[in-house]
Amino acid sequence: MKGTARQRTAMGGIAGFMLRMIRESVPQPRNTQAGLAEALGVDLATVQGWESGRRPLANMKAGAFLDLRRRLLAFGGEPAVLGLLDAAMDADRVIASTLDPDGLHRHPLADWVHTRDTAHMIAWAVNGTTPTSLAHRPTTARRGPVPPAPLLSQQDRGNFFSRLRHLAEAAAYAGEHGLLLHRQALYLSSYDRSREATSWTAHALHARRDLLAAHGWSPHWAAARSTASALVRLGDPQPLVDFIEKAMADDDAAEVANLNYWAYWLGAIRESQANDGFMRNSSTDWEPIRLMRGLVIGLDQAPGFVDLYAHSVWALLTVQPWLPLAAPQLADRLAQRTQRLLDGDQISTRSRRELGVVHYVLRENRS
């Protein structure tokens, strides 16, 4: 990484912003930069460097970083926000590697499957959209002008998306070795809201309609699902509805892959995955209640993806019908949302049928 201020900030800006949020959640007097520096036994410039990104947390020795996290927790830092530091550092690495690929052997988007938290952290830095996991936190009163998000500069955002599109195009010609990089780079490209970029991304996604037309499981199934989801963000929901019907419904391997995909994306699978192959594993361990919670929240908060969430909730309760008994409050929330959707006219015929089954399962398993 070259030593310019811009690149150093890009390398640690998101994690630094998260550290500031954690610090602000700590009770007084440790919730100021000076107070935290004194409590940690470091100088004020060190804390300021961490939070600005000029001293990236990722550059700390593993033991020192682990100690920092534990001490922040002991000081009263918010555990849920502390738990997002890894995703923030992953996002910083993706952005920094994209902005300055010199000397990079492999791009991190080709090295492991990223989660929703990482993707949302990247979106936060490039378009200011607050991650779902942070959206309902109370606003902290601060002195002076403070940015509301770890936004990259306009120039860096433009460069990031330009190079991301180049990565996607190059990976498309790399065969099997480029599948993961192409899928993830193309998906992240859909976060670019500029007119020219939206047109490019829509064209690139629609060029992959051959993937969307495949029936049931195929080696390109994950790329097709990601493509259909990205098209929803660009305002075209029909490919996702078609994908559910053609490439998921009534295919056991595809249904397993979908639940595994969700489990990893929503954090119900904790282990990092090097590629999409884990999705086919019918014995993959995931936390069913955590997965159910993520799907119920999505069903309530992501109207553009309602058919995918509805089908996935139906599939989960089909294989795990005991879940409403294990999580009654979550089942109550699901029942309320299911009833509202059944009373409305915003869902597909398949979703209406499957949510009818969900409604029945909830009624039979909540006593």
Tab-separated table of C-alpha atoms in Angstrom:
chain	number	residue	atom	x	y	z
A	1	MET	CA	0.000	0.000	0.000
A	2	LYS	CA	1.432	3.341	-0.980
A	3	GLY	CA	1.854	5.806	1.853
A	4	THR	CA	-0.484	8.645	0.864
A	5	ALA	CA	-3.002	9.981	3.391
A	6	ARG	CA	-5.837	9.069	1.045
A	7	GLN	CA	-4.876	5.428	0.881
A	8	ARG	CA	-4.196	5.134	4.599
A	9	THR	CA	-7.627	6.570	5.342
A	10	ALA	CA	-9.266	4.241	2.832
A	11	MET	CA	-7.494	1.316	4.440
A	12	GLY	CA	-8.838	1.948	7.948
A	13	GLY	CA	-11.644	4.476	7.680
A	14	ILE	CA	-14.640	2.197	8.257
A	15	ALA	CA	-13.142	0.314	11.208
A	16	GLY	CA	-11.984	3.639	12.662
A	17	PHE	CA	-15.487	5.047	12.391
A	18	MET	CA	-16.830	1.917	14.108
A	19	LEU	CA	-14.272	2.339	16.888
A	20	ARG	CA	-15.527	5.862	17.454
A	21	MET	CA	-19.093	4.552	17.749
A	22	ILE	CA	-17.914	1.942	20.268
A	23	ARG	CA	-16.071	4.595	22.265
A	24	GLU	CA	-19.159	6.775	22.351
A	25	SER	CA	-21.155	3.865	23.784
A	26	VAL	CA	-18.752	3.578	26.735
A	27	PRO	CA	-19.885	5.333	29.956
A	28	GLN	CA	-18.128	8.530	30.990
A	29	PRO	CA	-15.342	9.475	31.400
A	30	ARG	CA	-13.897	6.930	28.958
A	31	ASN	CA	-16.198	7.914	26.095
A	32	THR	CA	-13.944	10.751	24.930
A	33	GLN	CA	-10.787	10.253	22.919
A	34	ALA	CA	-8.703	11.588	25.785
A	35	GLY	CA	-10.562	9.479	28.342
A	36	LEU	CA	-10.185	6.301	26.299
A	37	ALA	CA	-6.503	6.983	25.648
A	38	GLU	CA	-5.887	7.375	29.384
A	39	ALA	CA	-7.842	4.190	30.199
A	40	LEU	CA	-5.908	2.204	27.594
A	41	GLY	CA	-2.538	3.664	28.529
A	42	VAL	CA	-1.827	5.059	25.064
A	43	ASP	CA	-1.335	8.619	23.865
A	44	LEU	CA	-4.178	10.671	22.441
A	45	ALA	CA	-2.646	10.664	18.950
A	46	THR	CA	-2.919	6.859	18.854
A	47	VAL	CA	-6.672	6.880	19.491
A	48	GLN	CA	-7.115	9.710	17.007
A	49	GLY	CA	-5.121	7.756	14.418
A	50	TRP	CA	-7.246	4.630	14.942
A	51	GLU	CA	-10.496	6.519	14.561
A	52	SER	CA	-9.420	8.539	11.526
A	53	GLY	CA	-8.064	5.459	9.762
A	54	ARG	CA	-4.556	6.894	9.574
A	55	ARG	CA	-3.453	4.086	11.899
A	56	PRO	CA	-5.577	1.182	10.655
A	57	LEU	CA	-6.724	-1.248	13.324
A	58	ALA	CA	-5.875	-4.013	10.851
A	59	ASN	CA	-2.200	-3.106	11.266
A	60	MET	CA	-2.213	-3.875	14.984
A	61	LYS	CA	-0.649	-7.097	16.200
A	62	ALA	CA	-3.261	-9.785	16.746
A	63	GLY	CA	-2.722	-9.921	20.504
A	64	ALA	CA	-2.913	-6.151	20.894
A	65	PHE	CA	-6.109	-5.969	18.847
A	66	LEU	CA	-7.722	-8.771	20.867
A	67	ASP	CA	-6.766	-6.970	24.071
A	68	LEU	CA	-8.287	-3.728	22.740
A	69	ARG	CA	-11.583	-5.444	21.982
A	70	ARG	CA	-11.748	-7.094	25.388
A	71	ARG	CA	-10.966	-3.888	27.222
A	72	LEU	CA	-13.574	-1.946	25.244
A	73	LEU	CA	-16.126	-4.577	26.233
A	74	ALA	CA	-15.017	-4.358	29.875
A	75	PHE	CA	-15.349	-0.560	29.727
A	76	GLY	CA	-19.011	-0.972	28.722
A	77	GLY	CA	-18.723	-0.760	24.933
A	78	GLU	CA	-21.806	-1.928	23.050
A	79	PRO	CA	-21.273	-5.656	22.260
A	80	ALA	CA	-23.320	-5.616	19.045
A	81	VAL	CA	-21.201	-2.808	17.609
A	82	LEU	CA	-17.971	-4.427	18.798
A	83	GLY	CA	-19.049	-7.551	16.919
A	84	LEU	CA	-19.072	-5.592	13.660
A	85	LEU	CA	-15.404	-4.619	13.795
A	86	ASP	CA	-14.328	-7.669	11.778
A	87	ALA	CA	-16.805	-6.840	8.999
A	88	ALA	CA	-15.613	-3.229	9.037
A	89	MET	CA	-11.988	-4.301	8.631
A	90	ASP	CA	-12.974	-6.698	5.845
A	91	ALA	CA	-14.738	-3.834	4.077
A	92	ASP	CA	-11.694	-1.586	4.507
A	93	ARG	CA	-9.513	-4.284	2.967
A	94	VAL	CA	-11.827	-4.711	-0.031
A	95	ILE	CA	-11.911	-0.964	-0.643
A	96	ALA	CA	-8.169	-0.426	-0.148
A	97	SER	CA	-7.287	-3.396	-2.371
A	98	THR	CA	-9.592	-2.120	-5.088
A	99	LEU	CA	-8.241	1.424	-4.953
A	100	ASP	CA	-4.610	0.323	-4.943
A	101	PRO	CA	-4.099	-3.193	-6.373
A	102	ASP	CA	-0.324	-2.785	-6.876
A	103	GLY	CA	1.501	-5.847	-5.621
A	104	LEU	CA	-1.728	-7.649	-4.768
A	105	HIS	CA	-1.533	-11.364	-5.582
A	106	ARG	CA	-5.265	-12.005	-5.249
A	107	HIS	CA	-8.103	-9.592	-4.603
A	108	PRO	CA	-9.964	-10.256	-1.314
A	109	LEU	CA	-13.223	-10.611	-3.259
A	110	ALA	CA	-11.672	-13.734	-4.790
A	111	ASP	CA	-10.360	-15.087	-1.484
A	112	TRP	CA	-13.465	-15.683	0.610
A	113	VAL	CA	-17.241	-15.340	0.568
A	114	HIS	CA	-18.311	-12.069	2.121
A	115	THR	CA	-21.259	-11.585	4.460
A	116	ARG	CA	-24.117	-9.106	4.524
A	117	ASP	CA	-22.338	-7.115	7.250
A	118	THR	CA	-19.268	-6.654	5.045
A	119	ALA	CA	-21.360	-5.675	2.022
A	120	HIS	CA	-23.369	-3.207	4.102
A	121	MET	CA	-20.176	-1.681	5.500
A	122	ILE	CA	-18.956	-1.116	1.952
A	123	ALA	CA	-22.304	0.422	0.989
A	124	TRP	CA	-21.994	2.718	4.019
A	125	ALA	CA	-18.647	3.989	2.772
A	126	VAL	CA	-19.662	4.449	-0.868
A	127	ASN	CA	-23.224	5.773	-0.658
A	128	GLY	CA	-23.867	6.586	2.996
A	129	THR	CA	-26.526	3.924	3.578
A	130	THR	CA	-26.469	3.008	7.264
A	131	PRO	CA	-26.053	-0.754	7.768
A	132	THR	CA	-29.223	-2.535	8.859
A	133	SER	CA	-27.494	-3.693	12.031
A	134	LEU	CA	-26.862	-0.057	13.030
A	135	ALA	CA	-29.978	1.614	11.667
A	136	HIS	CA	-31.917	1.734	14.941
A	137	ARG	CA	-29.151	2.902	17.259
A	138	PRO	CA	-29.848	6.225	18.999
A	139	THR	CA	-27.979	9.231	17.624
A	140	THR	CA	-25.097	10.373	19.810
A	141	ALA	CA	-24.825	14.093	20.542
A	142	ARG	CA	-21.418	15.369	19.433
A	143	ARG	CA	-19.546	18.649	19.553
A	144	GLY	CA	-18.838	20.332	16.262
A	145	PRO	CA	-19.388	19.010	12.728
A	146	VAL	CA	-18.958	15.234	12.591
A	147	PRO	CA	-19.611	13.129	9.456
A	148	PRO	CA	-22.616	10.791	9.821
A	149	ALA	CA	-20.912	7.969	7.911
A	150	PRO	CA	-17.390	6.830	6.941
A	151	LEU	CA	-17.899	8.122	3.403
A	152	LEU	CA	-15.077	7.964	0.900
A	153	SER	CA	-14.319	11.118	-1.031
A	154	GLN	CA	-16.183	11.578	-4.292
A	155	GLN	CA	-12.978	10.849	-6.220
A	156	ASP	CA	-12.322	7.640	-4.271
A	157	ARG	CA	-15.910	6.479	-4.743
A	158	GLY	CA	-15.619	7.010	-8.474
A	159	ASN	CA	-12.290	5.188	-8.618
A	160	PHE	CA	-13.573	2.341	-6.451
A	161	PHE	CA	-16.549	1.612	-8.675
A	162	SER	CA	-14.576	2.074	-11.874
A	163	ARG	CA	-11.984	-0.462	-10.760
A	164	LEU	CA	-14.652	-2.761	-9.379
A	165	ARG	CA	-16.309	-2.884	-12.802
A	166	HIS	CA	-12.909	-3.607	-14.363
A	167	LEU	CA	-12.424	-6.471	-11.895
A	168	ALA	CA	-15.825	-7.908	-12.779
A	169	GLU	CA	-15.098	-7.744	-16.511
A	170	ALA	CA	-11.659	-9.362	-16.137
A	171	ALA	CA	-12.993	-12.114	-13.846
A	172	ALA	CA	-15.691	-12.994	-16.366
A	173	TYR	CA	-12.938	-14.314	-18.653
A	174	ALA	CA	-11.125	-16.273	-15.935
A	175	GLY	CA	-13.392	-19.315	-16.065
A	176	GLU	CA	-14.003	-21.271	-12.863
A	177	HIS	CA	-11.175	-19.406	-11.097
A	178	GLY	CA	-12.984	-16.099	-11.551
A	179	LEU	CA	-16.477	-17.157	-10.433
A	180	LEU	CA	-16.362	-15.804	-6.896
A	181	LEU	CA	-14.577	-12.572	-7.799
A	182	HIS	CA	-16.950	-11.918	-10.688
A	183	ARG	CA	-20.063	-12.621	-8.604
A	184	GLN	CA	-19.040	-10.439	-5.690
A	185	ALA	CA	-17.598	-7.577	-7.731
A	186	LEU	CA	-20.690	-7.416	-9.927
A	187	TYR	CA	-22.979	-7.470	-6.896
A	188	LEU	CA	-21.101	-4.618	-5.199
A	189	SER	CA	-21.187	-2.643	-8.457
A	190	SER	CA	-24.950	-2.381	-8.045
A	191	TYR	CA	-24.364	-0.040	-5.094
A	192	ASP	CA	-23.202	2.668	-7.528
A	193	ARG	CA	-26.153	5.015	-7.985
A	194	SER	CA	-24.793	7.146	-10.816
A	195	ARG	CA	-26.767	6.967	-14.053
A	196	GLU	CA	-23.870	5.766	-16.186
A	197	ALA	CA	-22.879	3.101	-13.651
A	198	THR	CA	-26.449	1.896	-13.225
A	199	SER	CA	-26.694	1.457	-16.979
A	200	TRP	CA	-23.412	-0.518	-17.081
A	201	THR	CA	-24.398	-2.720	-14.157
A	202	ALA	CA	-27.859	-3.401	-15.544
A	203	HIS	CA	-26.334	-4.374	-18.887
A	204	ALA	CA	-23.754	-6.632	-17.207
A	205	LEU	CA	-26.405	-8.286	-15.071
A	206	HIS	CA	-28.881	-8.773	-17.898
A	207	ALA	CA	-26.084	-10.320	-19.965
A	208	ARG	CA	-26.130	-13.133	-17.405
A	209	ARG	CA	-29.752	-14.062	-18.006
A	210	ASP	CA	-28.557	-17.438	-19.252
A	211	LEU	CA	-27.718	-18.189	-15.623
A	212	LEU	CA	-31.154	-17.094	-14.477
A	213	ALA	CA	-32.814	-19.387	-17.003
A	214	ALA	CA	-31.132	-22.536	-15.628
A	215	HIS	CA	-33.453	-24.948	-13.823
A	216	GLY	CA	-32.457	-26.169	-10.373
A	217	TRP	CA	-28.921	-26.444	-9.050
A	218	SER	CA	-25.890	-25.730	-11.231
A	219	PRO	CA	-22.299	-24.669	-10.493
A	220	HIS	CA	-23.410	-21.118	-11.357
A	221	TRP	CA	-26.430	-21.165	-9.022
A	222	ALA	CA	-24.953	-18.720	-6.487
A	223	ALA	CA	-23.992	-16.299	-9.257
A	224	ALA	CA	-27.524	-16.461	-10.657
A	225	ARG	CA	-29.063	-15.794	-7.232
A	226	SER	CA	-26.709	-12.874	-6.637
A	227	THR	CA	-27.471	-11.507	-10.110
A	228	ALA	CA	-31.226	-11.660	-9.566
A	229	SER	CA	-30.851	-9.944	-6.180
A	230	ALA	CA	-28.711	-7.156	-7.640
A	231	LEU	CA	-31.316	-6.539	-10.345
A	232	VAL	CA	-33.905	-5.940	-7.625
A	233	ARG	CA	-31.729	-3.136	-6.286
A	234	LEU	CA	-31.739	-1.629	-9.775
A	235	GLY	CA	-35.545	-1.694	-9.833
A	236	ASP	CA	-36.193	-4.938	-11.741
A	237	PRO	CA	-37.824	-7.505	-9.386
A	238	GLN	CA	-39.082	-9.971	-12.004
A	239	PRO	CA	-35.804	-11.915	-12.517
A	240	LEU	CA	-35.778	-12.779	-8.811
A	241	VAL	CA	-39.375	-14.024	-8.942
A	242	ASP	CA	-38.471	-16.109	-12.003
A	243	PHE	CA	-35.329	-17.411	-10.304
A	244	ILE	CA	-37.312	-18.641	-7.304
A	245	GLU	CA	-39.723	-20.435	-9.615
A	246	LYS	CA	-37.158	-21.959	-11.977
A	247	ALA	CA	-33.944	-22.425	-10.048
A	248	MET	CA	-35.069	-22.985	-6.480
A	249	ALA	CA	-38.594	-24.274	-5.996
A	250	ASP	CA	-39.016	-28.071	-5.934
A	251	ASP	CA	-35.261	-28.713	-6.234
A	252	ASP	CA	-33.823	-30.169	-3.019
A	253	ALA	CA	-30.212	-29.206	-3.759
A	254	ALA	CA	-31.183	-25.625	-4.592
A	255	GLU	CA	-33.356	-25.329	-1.469
A	256	VAL	CA	-30.428	-26.490	0.677
A	257	ALA	CA	-28.128	-24.033	-1.087
A	258	ASN	CA	-30.553	-21.173	-0.500
A	259	LEU	CA	-30.778	-21.794	3.248
A	260	ASN	CA	-26.988	-22.178	3.470
A	261	TYR	CA	-26.541	-18.961	1.476
A	262	TRP	CA	-28.873	-17.114	3.854
A	263	ALA	CA	-27.261	-18.677	6.928
A	264	TYR	CA	-23.828	-17.415	5.902
A	265	TRP	CA	-25.068	-14.031	4.686
A	266	LEU	CA	-26.968	-13.419	7.940
A	267	GLY	CA	-24.270	-14.714	10.292
A	268	ALA	CA	-25.887	-18.023	11.266
A	269	ILE	CA	-22.784	-19.769	9.879
A	270	ARG	CA	-19.835	-18.339	11.796
A	271	GLU	CA	-16.952	-19.985	9.940
A	272	SER	CA	-15.493	-18.116	6.952
A	273	GLN	CA	-15.933	-19.853	3.599
A	274	ALA	CA	-13.326	-19.800	0.837
A	275	ASN	CA	-15.831	-20.314	-2.000
A	276	ASP	CA	-19.491	-21.007	-2.728
A	277	GLY	CA	-19.094	-24.783	-2.515
A	278	PHE	CA	-20.344	-24.898	1.081
A	279	MET	CA	-23.851	-24.044	-0.157
A	280	ARG	CA	-24.342	-27.563	-1.492
A	281	ASN	CA	-23.463	-29.206	1.819
A	282	SER	CA	-26.655	-30.621	3.336
A	283	SER	CA	-24.897	-31.178	6.671
A	284	THR	CA	-23.643	-27.604	7.092
A	285	ASP	CA	-24.077	-26.448	10.685
A	286	TRP	CA	-25.946	-23.195	11.171
A	287	GLU	CA	-27.864	-21.578	14.006
A	288	PRO	CA	-31.555	-22.007	13.101
A	289	ILE	CA	-32.968	-19.363	15.448
A	290	ARG	CA	-30.431	-16.789	14.261
A	291	LEU	CA	-31.312	-17.651	10.673
A	292	MET	CA	-35.034	-17.388	11.394
A	293	ARG	CA	-34.523	-14.013	13.064
A	294	GLY	CA	-32.651	-12.654	10.053
A	295	LEU	CA	-35.327	-13.871	7.644
A	296	VAL	CA	-38.184	-12.465	9.743
A	297	ILE	CA	-36.477	-9.071	9.990
A	298	GLY	CA	-35.860	-9.095	6.231
A	299	LEU	CA	-39.454	-10.055	5.517
A	300	ASP	CA	-40.465	-7.026	7.565
A	301	GLN	CA	-37.901	-4.520	6.299
A	302	ALA	CA	-36.945	-5.435	2.703
A	303	PRO	CA	-40.102	-5.129	0.572
A	304	GLY	CA	-38.224	-5.473	-2.706
A	305	PHE	CA	-37.091	-8.967	-1.718
A	306	VAL	CA	-40.345	-10.077	-0.084
A	307	ASP	CA	-40.830	-13.103	-2.371
A	308	LEU	CA	-37.332	-14.423	-1.666
A	309	TYR	CA	-37.767	-13.953	2.079
A	310	ALA	CA	-41.228	-15.530	2.000
A	311	HIS	CA	-39.995	-18.598	0.131
A	312	SER	CA	-36.988	-18.930	2.439
A	313	VAL	CA	-39.094	-18.676	5.608
A	314	TRP	CA	-41.410	-21.346	4.196
A	315	ALA	CA	-38.438	-23.605	3.386
A	316	LEU	CA	-36.908	-23.108	6.831
A	317	LEU	CA	-40.125	-23.930	8.704
A	318	THR	CA	-40.696	-26.906	6.414
A	319	VAL	CA	-37.441	-28.506	7.609
A	320	GLN	CA	-37.466	-26.995	11.130
A	321	PRO	CA	-41.178	-26.814	12.151
A	322	TRP	CA	-40.228	-26.676	15.868
A	323	LEU	CA	-38.687	-23.193	15.566
A	324	PRO	CA	-41.854	-21.265	16.603
A	325	LEU	CA	-41.836	-23.152	19.916
A	326	ALA	CA	-38.170	-22.306	20.489
A	327	ALA	CA	-38.579	-18.603	19.681
A	328	PRO	CA	-42.185	-17.579	20.535
A	329	GLN	CA	-41.658	-13.815	20.372
A	330	LEU	CA	-40.039	-14.142	16.979
A	331	ALA	CA	-42.905	-16.391	15.884
A	332	ASP	CA	-45.402	-13.728	16.997
A	333	ARG	CA	-43.621	-11.112	14.879
A	334	LEU	CA	-43.593	-13.480	11.913
A	335	ALA	CA	-47.300	-14.228	12.360
A	336	GLN	CA	-48.170	-10.520	12.344
A	337	ARG	CA	-46.094	-9.829	9.242
A	338	THR	CA	-47.430	-12.926	7.471
A	339	GLN	CA	-51.003	-11.870	8.132
A	340	ARG	CA	-50.367	-8.355	6.772
A	341	LEU	CA	-48.840	-9.774	3.605
A	342	LEU	CA	-51.695	-12.231	3.094
A	343	ASP	CA	-54.175	-9.399	3.548
A	344	GLY	CA	-52.398	-7.283	0.912
A	345	ASP	CA	-51.697	-7.713	-2.788
A	346	GLN	CA	-47.925	-7.185	-2.987
A	347	ILE	CA	-46.773	-10.811	-3.160
A	348	SER	CA	-46.684	-13.435	-5.889
A	349	THR	CA	-49.066	-16.370	-6.130
A	350	ARG	CA	-46.333	-18.704	-4.909
A	351	SER	CA	-45.546	-16.475	-1.926
A	352	ARG	CA	-49.220	-16.311	-1.003
A	353	ARG	CA	-49.453	-20.103	-1.055
A	354	GLU	CA	-46.254	-20.571	0.931
A	355	LEU	CA	-47.097	-17.934	3.511
A	356	GLY	CA	-50.415	-19.700	3.977
A	357	VAL	CA	-48.406	-22.791	4.958
A	358	VAL	CA	-46.235	-20.656	7.275
A	359	HIS	CA	-49.385	-19.280	8.908
A	360	TYR	CA	-50.604	-22.849	9.511
A	361	VAL	CA	-47.247	-24.003	10.938
A	362	LEU	CA	-47.158	-21.030	13.296
A	363	ARG	CA	-50.685	-21.737	14.525
A	364	GLU	CA	-49.941	-25.412	15.108
A	365	ASN	CA	-46.589	-24.897	16.824
A	366	ARG	CA	-47.115	-21.919	19.137
A	367	SER	CA	-49.199	-23.519	21.858
